[in-house]
Tab-separated table of C-alpha atoms and ligand atoms in Angstrom:
chain	number	residue	atom	x	y	z
L	1	MET	CA	-73.277	-86.703	-2.508
L	2	LYS	CA	-69.910	-86.944	-4.155
L	3	ILE	CA	-67.109	-87.529	-1.771
L	4	ALA	CA	-63.367	-87.482	-2.269
L	5	VAL	CA	-61.751	-89.816	0.089
L	6	ILE	CA	-58.064	-89.569	0.986
L	7	HIS	CA	-56.997	-92.630	3.189
L	8	GLY	CA	-53.873	-91.671	5.313
L	9	SER	CA	-52.605	-95.292	5.287
L	10	PRO	CA	-52.534	-98.123	2.868
L	11	ARG	CA	-53.526	-100.550	5.564
L	12	ARG	CA	-56.746	-102.286	5.471
L	13	GLY	CA	-56.855	-101.795	9.275
L	14	ASN	CA	-58.849	-99.836	11.974
L	15	THR	CA	-58.862	-96.566	10.033
L	16	LEU	CA	-60.280	-97.937	6.847
L	17	ARG	CA	-62.633	-99.872	8.677
L	18	ALA	CA	-64.026	-96.682	10.523
L	19	ALA	CA	-64.139	-94.888	7.186
L	20	GLU	CA	-65.991	-97.770	5.705
L	21	LEU	CA	-68.540	-97.609	8.396
L	22	PHE	CA	-68.761	-93.818	7.889
L	23	LEU	CA	-69.359	-94.265	3.993
L	24	GLU	CA	-72.094	-96.901	4.702
L	25	ALA	CA	-73.691	-94.656	7.164
L	26	LEU	CA	-73.742	-91.947	4.649
L	27	LYS	CA	-75.111	-94.463	1.889
L	28	LYS	CA	-78.080	-95.073	4.172
L	29	ARG	CA	-79.066	-91.369	3.615
L	30	GLY	CA	-78.787	-91.254	0.108
L	31	GLU	CA	-76.827	-91.899	-3.152
L	32	VAL	CA	-72.965	-91.593	-2.328
L	33	GLU	CA	-70.212	-91.713	-5.036
L	34	ALA	CA	-66.742	-92.134	-3.320
L	35	ASP	CA	-63.740	-91.397	-5.233
L	36	GLU	CA	-60.801	-92.975	-3.132
L	37	PHE	CA	-57.129	-92.401	-2.872
L	38	PHE	CA	-54.833	-94.363	-0.789
L	39	LEU	CA	-51.613	-92.888	0.555
L	40	PRO	CA	-48.634	-93.226	-0.280
L	41	ARG	CA	-49.775	-95.384	-3.269
L	42	ASP	CA	-51.464	-92.370	-4.960
L	43	LEU	CA	-48.892	-89.756	-4.144
L	44	PRO	CA	-45.792	-91.837	-3.681
L	45	GLU	CA	-43.316	-89.028	-3.951
L	46	PHE	CA	-42.152	-86.532	-1.000
L	47	CYS	CA	-42.669	-82.941	-1.444
L	48	LYS	CA	-39.198	-81.689	-2.579
L	49	GLY	CA	-39.902	-78.264	-1.021
L	50	CYS	CA	-39.021	-76.388	-4.316
L	51	ALA	CA	-42.133	-74.146	-3.666
L	52	ALA	CA	-42.617	-74.054	-7.428
L	53	CYS	CA	-46.489	-74.667	-6.901
L	54	VAL	CA	-46.642	-71.302	-4.799
L	55	THR	CA	-43.889	-69.090	-6.698
L	56	ARG	CA	-44.695	-70.152	-10.414
L	57	GLY	CA	-47.898	-72.224	-10.360
L	58	GLU	CA	-49.228	-75.569	-9.378
L	59	GLU	CA	-48.633	-77.053	-12.729
L	60	PHE	CA	-45.020	-76.730	-12.230
L	61	CYS	CA	-45.193	-79.458	-9.212
L	62	PRO	CA	-42.646	-82.124	-10.156
L	63	HIS	CA	-45.379	-84.432	-8.984
L	64	ARG	CA	-48.125	-82.937	-10.712
L	65	GLN	CA	-49.137	-86.504	-12.208
L	66	TYR	CA	-50.067	-87.559	-8.739
L	67	SER	CA	-51.109	-84.298	-7.080
L	68	GLY	CA	-53.276	-82.876	-9.853
L	69	PRO	CA	-56.016	-85.841	-10.104
L	70	ILE	CA	-56.542	-85.681	-6.450
L	71	LEU	CA	-57.156	-81.943	-6.612
L	72	ASP	CA	-59.456	-82.538	-9.354
L	73	SER	CA	-61.380	-84.814	-7.496
L	74	MET	CA	-61.543	-82.797	-4.442
L	75	LEU	CA	-62.703	-80.083	-6.587
L	76	LYS	CA	-65.473	-82.114	-8.027
L	77	ALA	CA	-66.635	-83.574	-4.801
L	78	ASP	CA	-69.331	-82.100	-2.709
L	79	ALA	CA	-67.370	-83.424	0.487
L	80	LEU	CA	-63.933	-84.521	1.669
L	81	LEU	CA	-63.315	-87.378	4.012
L	82	LEU	CA	-59.648	-87.186	5.211
L	83	THR	CA	-58.229	-90.208	7.299
L	84	THR	CA	-55.194	-90.901	9.409
L	85	PRO	CA	-54.017	-93.604	12.033
L	86	VAL	CA	-52.246	-91.888	14.882
L	87	TYR	CA	-48.406	-92.552	14.275
L	88	VAL	CA	-46.090	-91.383	17.213
L	89	MET	CA	-48.769	-88.829	18.534
L	90	SER	CA	-49.341	-87.426	14.880
L	91	ALA	CA	-50.762	-87.834	11.543
L	92	SER	CA	-49.209	-90.380	9.162
L	93	GLY	CA	-46.373	-89.427	7.017
L	94	GLY	CA	-48.436	-90.139	3.876
L	95	MET	CA	-51.161	-87.810	5.111
L	96	LYS	CA	-48.582	-84.901	5.945
L	97	ASN	CA	-47.033	-85.378	2.677
L	98	PHE	CA	-50.115	-84.999	0.883
L	99	LEU	CA	-50.952	-81.964	2.799
L	100	ASP	CA	-47.398	-80.519	1.881
L	101	HIS	CA	-48.341	-80.896	-1.849
L	102	TYR	CA	-50.973	-78.062	-1.607
L	103	PRO	CA	-49.775	-74.979	0.157
L	104	PHE	CA	-50.842	-72.993	-2.898
L	105	LEU	CA	-54.645	-73.668	-1.982
L	106	PHE	CA	-54.013	-71.499	1.217
L	107	ILE	CA	-56.394	-68.462	1.292
L	108	ASN	CA	-53.450	-66.080	1.183
L	109	HIS	CA	-52.377	-67.677	-2.210
L	110	ARG	CA	-54.864	-69.065	-4.530
L	111	PRO	CA	-57.715	-70.592	-2.740
L	112	ARG	CA	-60.387	-72.535	-4.875
L	113	PRO	CA	-63.838	-70.694	-4.679
L	114	GLU	CA	-65.463	-74.355	-4.595
L	115	PHE	CA	-63.769	-75.013	-1.235
L	116	PHE	CA	-65.494	-72.098	0.474
L	117	ARG	CA	-68.744	-74.265	0.005
L	118	LYS	CA	-67.278	-77.676	0.721
L	119	LYS	CA	-67.592	-79.668	4.078
L	120	ALA	CA	-64.811	-82.114	5.244
L	121	PHE	CA	-64.598	-84.725	7.834
L	122	VAL	CA	-61.317	-85.820	9.402
L	123	LEU	CA	-61.406	-89.511	10.808
L	124	SER	CA	-58.578	-90.972	12.929
L	125	THR	CA	-57.848	-94.194	14.971
L	126	ALA	CA	-55.363	-94.695	17.622
L	127	ALA	CA	-54.335	-97.530	20.019
L	128	GLY	CA	-54.606	-95.076	22.836
L	129	GLY	CA	-53.443	-91.533	22.877
L	130	GLY	CA	-52.730	-88.840	20.121
L	131	ILE	CA	-55.898	-88.447	18.219
L	132	LYS	CA	-56.351	-84.763	18.771
L	133	SER	CA	-52.666	-83.950	17.956
L	134	ALA	CA	-52.818	-86.094	14.772
L	135	MET	CA	-56.163	-84.541	13.530
L	136	LYS	CA	-55.309	-80.761	14.315
L	137	PRO	CA	-52.677	-80.252	11.680
L	138	ILE	CA	-55.124	-81.752	9.035
L	139	ALA	CA	-58.034	-79.677	10.243
L	140	THR	CA	-55.815	-76.641	10.581
L	141	CYS	CA	-54.324	-76.884	7.007
L	142	ILE	CA	-57.645	-77.377	5.374
L	143	LYS	CA	-59.292	-74.464	7.194
L	144	TYR	CA	-56.588	-72.337	5.489
L	145	TRP	CA	-57.873	-73.818	2.120
L	146	GLY	CA	-61.203	-72.075	3.004
L	147	ILE	CA	-63.056	-75.242	3.630
L	148	ASN	CA	-66.585	-74.284	4.870
L	149	ARG	CA	-66.747	-76.486	7.715
L	150	VAL	CA	-64.394	-79.199	9.217
L	151	TYR	CA	-65.739	-81.893	11.424
L	152	GLN	CA	-63.467	-84.306	13.374
L	153	LYS	CA	-63.886	-87.779	15.054
L	154	GLY	CA	-61.195	-90.139	16.347
L	155	PHE	CA	-61.460	-93.661	18.079
L	156	ARG	CA	-59.277	-95.398	20.555
L	157	ILE	CA	-59.181	-98.914	19.975
L	158	PHE	CA	-57.194	-100.047	22.842
L	159	ALA	CA	-57.078	-103.610	21.209
L	160	LEU	CA	-54.939	-105.212	18.454
L	161	ASP	CA	-57.682	-104.355	15.689
L	162	TRP	CA	-61.294	-103.328	15.458
L	163	ASP	CA	-62.661	-107.027	15.723
L	164	SER	CA	-60.784	-107.638	18.813
L	165	MET	CA	-62.573	-104.830	20.635
L	166	PRO	CA	-65.434	-106.111	22.765
L	167	PRO	CA	-68.687	-106.232	20.830
L	168	GLU	CA	-70.353	-103.657	23.092
L	169	LYS	CA	-67.634	-101.294	22.288
L	170	GLN	CA	-67.823	-102.024	18.582
L	171	LYS	CA	-71.624	-101.276	18.766
L	172	LYS	CA	-70.992	-98.056	20.410
L	173	TYR	CA	-68.480	-96.882	17.893
L	174	GLU	CA	-70.678	-97.816	15.053
L	175	ALA	CA	-73.486	-96.006	16.753
L	176	GLU	CA	-71.226	-92.852	17.055
L	177	ILE	CA	-70.078	-93.127	13.472
L	178	ASP	CA	-73.665	-93.187	12.306
L	179	ARG	CA	-74.508	-89.993	14.510
L	180	CYS	CA	-71.340	-88.220	12.806
L	181	ALA	CA	-72.626	-89.411	9.356
L	182	GLU	CA	-76.111	-87.898	10.162
L	183	LYS	CA	-74.633	-84.636	11.215
L	184	PHE	CA	-72.413	-84.524	8.253
L	185	TRP	CA	-75.036	-85.602	5.845
L	186	ARG	CA	-77.096	-82.736	6.975
L	187	ALA	CA	-74.184	-80.400	6.818
L	188	VAL	CA	-73.379	-81.154	3.307
L	189	SER	CA	-76.931	-80.851	2.027
L	190	LYS	CA	-76.970	-77.428	3.207
L	191	GLN	CA	-75.068	-75.836	0.445
L	192	ASP	CA	-75.645	-72.231	1.339
L	193	SER	CA	-74.059	-72.113	4.633
L	194	ALA	CA	-71.771	-69.266	5.147
L	195	PRO	CA	-67.909	-70.030	5.734
L	196	THR	CA	-66.460	-69.646	9.373
L	197	LEU	CA	-65.904	-66.176	10.578
L	198	PHE	CA	-61.989	-67.115	10.557
L	199	VAL	CA	-62.322	-67.805	6.822
L	200	ARG	CA	-64.319	-64.736	5.905
L	201	PHE	CA	-61.905	-62.461	8.105
L	202	TYR	CA	-58.829	-64.240	6.484
L	203	PHE	CA	-60.058	-63.783	3.237
L	204	ALA	CA	-60.520	-60.074	3.771
L	205	LEU	CA	-57.157	-59.780	5.221
L	206	CYS	CA	-55.438	-61.600	2.155
L	207	ARG	CA	-57.416	-59.507	-0.188
L	208	TRP	CA	-55.747	-56.541	1.151
L	209	MET	CA	-52.404	-58.206	1.307
L	210	VAL	CA	-52.479	-59.304	-2.201
L	211	LYS	CA	-53.698	-56.208	-3.693
L	212	ASN	CA	-50.995	-54.114	-1.903
L	213	PHE	CA	-47.982	-56.167	-1.646
L	214	ARG	CA	-48.260	-59.205	-4.265
L	215	ASN	CA	-48.149	-57.253	-7.692
L	216	SER	CA	-47.088	-59.534	-10.696
L	217	THR	CA	-47.072	-62.997	-8.734
L	218	PRO	CA	-49.144	-65.923	-9.743
L	219	ASP	CA	-51.359	-64.924	-6.647
L	220	TYR	CA	-52.157	-61.478	-7.809
L	221	ARG	CA	-52.998	-62.722	-11.356
L	222	TYR	CA	-55.284	-65.234	-9.825
L	223	TRP	CA	-57.083	-63.050	-7.454
L	224	GLN	CA	-57.473	-60.626	-10.417
L	225	THR	CA	-58.930	-63.323	-12.615
L	226	GLN	CA	-61.447	-64.048	-9.975
L	227	GLY	CA	-62.532	-60.646	-9.760
L	228	TRP	CA	-61.626	-60.513	-6.012
L	229	LEU	CA	-59.552	-57.439	-6.404
L	230	ASP	CA	-62.291	-55.521	-7.668
L	231	GLY	CA	-64.574	-56.221	-4.783
L	232	LYS	CA	-66.305	-59.403	-6.052
L	233	PRO	CA	-67.433	-61.363	-3.272
L	234	PRO	CA	-65.852	-64.945	-3.101
L	235	PHE	CA	-69.101	-66.352	-1.417
L	236	VAL	CA	-72.640	-65.193	-1.449
L	237	PHE	CA	-74.575	-67.218	1.005
L	238	LYS	CA	-77.814	-66.962	3.021
L	239	ARG	CA	-77.492	-65.902	6.613
L	240	ASP	CA	-77.966	-68.697	8.837
F	1	FMN	C1	-45.731	-96.250	13.687
F	1	FMN	C2	-46.767	-96.394	14.421
F	1	FMN	C3	-46.986	-95.515	15.423
F	1	FMN	C4	-47.983	-95.413	16.305
F	1	FMN	N1	-48.196	-94.471	17.316
F	1	FMN	C5	-49.224	-94.316	18.000
F	1	FMN	C6	-49.332	-93.485	19.053
F	1	FMN	O1	-48.655	-92.580	19.214
F	1	FMN	N2	-50.507	-93.525	19.852
F	1	FMN	C7	-51.415	-94.376	19.767
F	1	FMN	O2	-52.209	-94.499	20.517
F	1	FMN	N3	-51.305	-95.469	18.859
F	1	FMN	C8	-50.113	-95.392	18.093
F	1	FMN	N4	-49.892	-96.503	16.994
F	1	FMN	C9	-51.099	-97.456	16.916
F	1	FMN	C10	-52.321	-96.902	15.820
F	1	FMN	O3	-52.411	-95.775	15.608
F	1	FMN	C11	-53.420	-98.001	15.982
F	1	FMN	O4	-53.251	-99.155	16.003
F	1	FMN	C12	-54.380	-97.576	14.654
F	1	FMN	O5	-55.723	-97.884	15.119
F	1	FMN	C13	-53.967	-98.103	13.413
F	1	FMN	O6	-54.617	-97.849	12.405
F	1	FMN	P1	-54.582	-98.886	11.039
F	1	FMN	O7	-55.312	-100.214	11.647
F	1	FMN	O8	-55.570	-98.205	10.329
F	1	FMN	O9	-53.314	-98.840	10.655
F	1	FMN	C14	-49.055	-96.397	16.197
F	1	FMN	C15	-48.979	-97.356	15.092
F	1	FMN	C16	-47.723	-97.320	14.230
F	1	FMN	C17	-47.620	-98.430	13.252
């Protein structure tokens, strides 16, 4: 399995530890090739809000030299792993800034057909609270990219770091990570699962919107090139 890993923090801390355990657990099940990016190192500029990516084309993003290679890696991968520590009840600034660089991937703009097959895992750690509110914006955003299935798991450390947790709690978390990896491995192996109802419904709505209201935009030309405006289906999958 090829997996693009976007680390929401440069720290070699709890979140990285959880991500490493997850990747090791995947490796127990077969070959894994991880392409890893650390934020903000690999995307060090803040989104300027120019919206050039949406209105003109993603090649006009002033930070294309950073955002381009990450997108290429995600497109080539079979799966995505996005991680974040909880910062003030939310995702890290680096992770939010990463997401801000890809609004053009939303289904209502120029979704990549590859993403309709891809599974993603969102992983987080917190001292205590805020895991749900940190993971939710990430999961919501990549659902709008058309990601086939999004899995999530967070860990409350209640200690200074991973090694300071009582050994039985560490074991429990390792077992939980192993179970998540098993489920994720099976999901990624199943290449022909239909996208969620949300993705299918939203795609149909966007096809109608783009066809009727978006003439002469990059979005319209993209949808036309894909053949989607002529009724070509974006995904052909076996029924579950
Ligand atoms: C700026 C900052 C804000 C934080 N905010 C929260 C928070 O809102 N809730 C929480 O439970 N932990 C919070 N924490 C603690 C971290 O989420 C927790 O220690 C996490 O496991 C750190 O991951 P890391 O070791 O990968 O950096 C915060 C830590 C930092 C540095």
